[in-house]
Each structure stands twice: as structure tokens, then as C-alpha cells.
């Protein structure tokens, strides 16, 4: 059962494409399976919360409201013409993406 380093393998398994190539036709074909996986992940993640999947939407909105009150009303930090609420919602969205990765 022990193989020496000089022996050649009978088969070499390698991918047909690189890992970064996405076949959108195949994704569209299996979209129902993909949606099933996404739904399962969301349901299992928020199953223990009282509000359930609605918390997925409420949490960033509440965080944006709190940051809006603190940074624009109390600290008076300028936003250079960008609406404060949109600015903080965008920051939370980008932060959550990097947090996941």
C-alpha cells in the first residue's frame, strides 16, 4: 500500500475550468436548488430570534438610525452633502460584507 515517490499515478484528477469561472446558464438551471439553500440558511440563522427573518432588515435600519442620531445630531460631523442616513446605511452594508468574508 505504501507508494514510493518515483511511482507514477494512474489517474490525475484536475478541474476542467478555473474556480473563478461561473457558469450562469447552469446557475439559472438550478436556481430552485440555490433558492432552497439560501432560504434554509436564512431560516436556520434566524430561527432562535423572536422577530425571525424580519430582524435581517430591522437590524441595519436601527443601527443606521442610532448612528444618524449620534454622528449628525450630537457630534455634528459633516457628511459633505451626502444624506446622513444613506451614508450610514452604506457604511453598515459594506462593513457587514467584510465581516462575513
PDB file of C-alpha atoms in Angstrom:
ATOM      1  CA  UNK A   1       0.000   0.000   0.000  1.00  0.00           C
ATOM      2  CA  UNK A   2       2.965   2.330   0.516  1.00  0.00           C
ATOM      3  CA  UNK A   3       3.948   4.159  -2.650  1.00  0.00           C
ATOM      4  CA  UNK A   4       7.376   5.473  -3.338  1.00  0.00           C
ATOM      5  CA  UNK A   5       7.970   8.950  -4.717  1.00  0.00           C
ATOM      6  CA  UNK A   6       9.144   7.623  -8.076  1.00  0.00           C
ATOM      7  CA  UNK A   7       5.922   5.782  -8.939  1.00  0.00           C
ATOM      8  CA  UNK A   8       3.600   7.499 -11.388  1.00  0.00           C
ATOM      9  CA  UNK A   9      -0.076   7.804 -10.702  1.00  0.00           C
ATOM     10  CA  UNK A  10      -2.549   6.088 -12.997  1.00  0.00           C
ATOM     11  CA  UNK A  11      -5.001   8.984 -12.992  1.00  0.00           C
ATOM     12  CA  UNK A  12      -4.671  12.696 -12.417  1.00  0.00           C
ATOM     13  CA  UNK A  13      -7.860  14.479 -11.479  1.00  0.00           C
ATOM     14  CA  UNK A  14      -7.923  18.146 -12.417  1.00  0.00           C
ATOM     15  CA  UNK A  15     -10.724  20.685 -12.915  1.00  0.00           C
ATOM     16  CA  UNK A  16     -11.966  21.496 -16.401  1.00  0.00           C
ATOM     17  CA  UNK A  17     -12.230  25.215 -15.585  1.00  0.00           C
ATOM     18  CA  UNK A  18     -10.730  27.559 -13.067  1.00  0.00           C
ATOM     19  CA  UNK A  19     -12.554  28.158  -9.789  1.00  0.00           C
ATOM     20  CA  UNK A  20     -13.363  31.765 -10.718  1.00  0.00           C
ATOM     21  CA  UNK A  21     -15.338  30.964 -13.863  1.00  0.00           C
ATOM     22  CA  UNK A  22     -19.068  30.953 -13.149  1.00  0.00           C
ATOM     23  CA  UNK A  23     -21.451  29.156 -15.454  1.00  0.00           C
ATOM     24  CA  UNK A  24     -24.548  31.386 -15.296  1.00  0.00           C
ATOM     25  CA  UNK A  25     -26.557  29.050 -17.520  1.00  0.00           C
ATOM     26  CA  UNK A  26     -26.049  26.248 -15.026  1.00  0.00           C
ATOM     27  CA  UNK A  27     -26.880  28.557 -12.117  1.00  0.00           C
ATOM     28  CA  UNK A  28     -30.119  29.561 -13.848  1.00  0.00           C
ATOM     29  CA  UNK A  29     -30.914  25.907 -14.487  1.00  0.00           C
ATOM     30  CA  UNK A  30     -30.516  25.068 -10.784  1.00  0.00           C
ATOM     31  CA  UNK A  31     -31.996  28.314  -9.434  1.00  0.00           C
ATOM     32  CA  UNK A  32     -34.646  26.449  -7.426  1.00  0.00           C
ATOM     33  CA  UNK A  33     -31.963  24.483  -5.596  1.00  0.00           C
ATOM     34  CA  UNK A  34     -29.966  27.664  -4.982  1.00  0.00           C
ATOM     35  CA  UNK A  35     -33.041  29.426  -3.572  1.00  0.00           C
ATOM     36  CA  UNK A  36     -33.723  26.417  -1.359  1.00  0.00           C
ATOM     37  CA  UNK A  37     -30.197  26.631   0.082  1.00  0.00           C
ATOM     38  CA  UNK A  38     -30.467  30.400   0.633  1.00  0.00           C
ATOM     39  CA  UNK A  39     -33.858  30.042   2.335  1.00  0.00           C
ATOM     40  CA  UNK A  40     -32.548  27.218   4.538  1.00  0.00           C
ATOM     41  CA  UNK A  41     -29.541  29.288   5.634  1.00  0.00           C
ATOM     42  CA  UNK A  42     -31.663  32.324   6.484  1.00  0.00           C
ATOM     43  CA  UNK A  43     -34.251  30.276   8.379  1.00  0.00           C
ATOM     44  CA  UNK A  44     -31.662  28.371  10.398  1.00  0.00           C
ATOM     45  CA  UNK A  45     -29.703  31.534  11.198  1.00  0.00           C
ATOM     46  CA  UNK A  46     -32.732  33.485  12.475  1.00  0.00           C
ATOM     47  CA  UNK A  47     -34.722  30.565  13.892  1.00  0.00           C
ATOM     48  CA  UNK A  48     -33.863  31.383  17.513  1.00  0.00           C
ATOM     49  CA  UNK A  49     -34.792  35.080  17.310  1.00  0.00           C
ATOM     50  CA  UNK A  50     -38.205  36.402  18.314  1.00  0.00           C
ATOM     51  CA  UNK A  51     -38.628  38.505  15.175  1.00  0.00           C
ATOM     52  CA  UNK A  52     -37.233  35.847  12.843  1.00  0.00           C
ATOM     53  CA  UNK A  53     -36.095  36.845   9.357  1.00  0.00           C
ATOM     54  CA  UNK A  54     -37.563  40.343   9.797  1.00  0.00           C
ATOM     55  CA  UNK A  55     -34.581  41.028  12.070  1.00  0.00           C
ATOM     56  CA  UNK A  56     -32.422  40.733   8.945  1.00  0.00           C
ATOM     57  CA  UNK A  57     -33.950  44.028   7.726  1.00  0.00           C
ATOM     58  CA  UNK A  58     -34.619  45.739  11.058  1.00  0.00           C
ATOM     59  CA  UNK A  59     -31.082  45.413  12.453  1.00  0.00           C
ATOM     60  CA  UNK A  60     -29.239  47.558   9.837  1.00  0.00           C
ATOM     61  CA  UNK A  61     -32.039  50.140   9.853  1.00  0.00           C
ATOM     62  CA  UNK A  62     -31.907  50.512  13.639  1.00  0.00           C
ATOM     63  CA  UNK A  63     -28.130  50.705  13.582  1.00  0.00           C
ATOM     64  CA  UNK A  64     -28.296  53.422  10.903  1.00  0.00           C
ATOM     65  CA  UNK A  65     -30.808  55.403  12.949  1.00  0.00           C
ATOM     66  CA  UNK A  66     -28.602  55.203  16.043  1.00  0.00           C
ATOM     67  CA  UNK A  67     -25.510  56.273  14.085  1.00  0.00           C
ATOM     68  CA  UNK A  68     -27.521  59.073  12.458  1.00  0.00           C
ATOM     69  CA  UNK A  69     -28.529  60.425  15.859  1.00  0.00           C
ATOM     70  CA  UNK A  70     -25.057  60.128  17.364  1.00  0.00           C
ATOM     71  CA  UNK A  71     -22.919  61.413  14.489  1.00  0.00           C
ATOM     72  CA  UNK A  72     -25.170  64.020  12.893  1.00  0.00           C
ATOM     73  CA  UNK A  73     -27.120  65.437  15.835  1.00  0.00           C
ATOM     74  CA  UNK A  74     -24.824  65.005  18.833  1.00  0.00           C
ATOM     75  CA  UNK A  75     -21.311  65.101  17.300  1.00  0.00           C
ATOM     76  CA  UNK A  76     -22.216  67.389  14.327  1.00  0.00           C
ATOM     77  CA  UNK A  77     -19.875  65.553  11.928  1.00  0.00           C
ATOM     78  CA  UNK A  78     -20.270  66.875   8.330  1.00  0.00           C
ATOM     79  CA  UNK A  79     -21.236  64.473   5.539  1.00  0.00           C
ATOM     80  CA  UNK A  80     -20.140  66.649   2.584  1.00  0.00           C
ATOM     81  CA  UNK A  81     -23.607  66.837   1.055  1.00  0.00           C
ATOM     82  CA  UNK A  82     -24.443  63.129   1.270  1.00  0.00           C
ATOM     83  CA  UNK A  83     -27.636  62.416   3.253  1.00  0.00           C
ATOM     84  CA  UNK A  84     -26.596  61.140   6.670  1.00  0.00           C
ATOM     85  CA  UNK A  85     -28.938  58.169   6.771  1.00  0.00           C
ATOM     86  CA  UNK A  86     -27.838  56.893   3.325  1.00  0.00           C
ATOM     87  CA  UNK A  87     -24.204  57.372   4.310  1.00  0.00           C
ATOM     88  CA  UNK A  88     -24.519  55.317   7.494  1.00  0.00           C
ATOM     89  CA  UNK A  89     -26.637  52.624   5.827  1.00  0.00           C
ATOM     90  CA  UNK A  90     -23.953  52.247   3.145  1.00  0.00           C
ATOM     91  CA  UNK A  91     -21.217  52.021   5.795  1.00  0.00           C
ATOM     92  CA  UNK A  92     -23.131  49.305   7.668  1.00  0.00           C
ATOM     93  CA  UNK A  93     -23.744  47.371   4.443  1.00  0.00           C
ATOM     94  CA  UNK A  94     -20.059  47.452   3.449  1.00  0.00           C
ATOM     95  CA  UNK A  95     -18.992  46.558   6.969  1.00  0.00           C
ATOM     96  CA  UNK A  96     -21.318  43.563   7.084  1.00  0.00           C
ATOM     97  CA  UNK A  97     -19.956  42.270   3.772  1.00  0.00           C
ATOM     98  CA  UNK A  98     -16.367  42.429   5.051  1.00  0.00           C
ATOM     99  CA  UNK A  99     -17.453  40.906   8.342  1.00  0.00           C
ATOM    100  CA  UNK A 100     -18.869  37.867   6.520  1.00  0.00           C
ATOM    101  CA  UNK A 101     -15.743  37.378   4.429  1.00  0.00           C
TER     102      UNK A 101
END
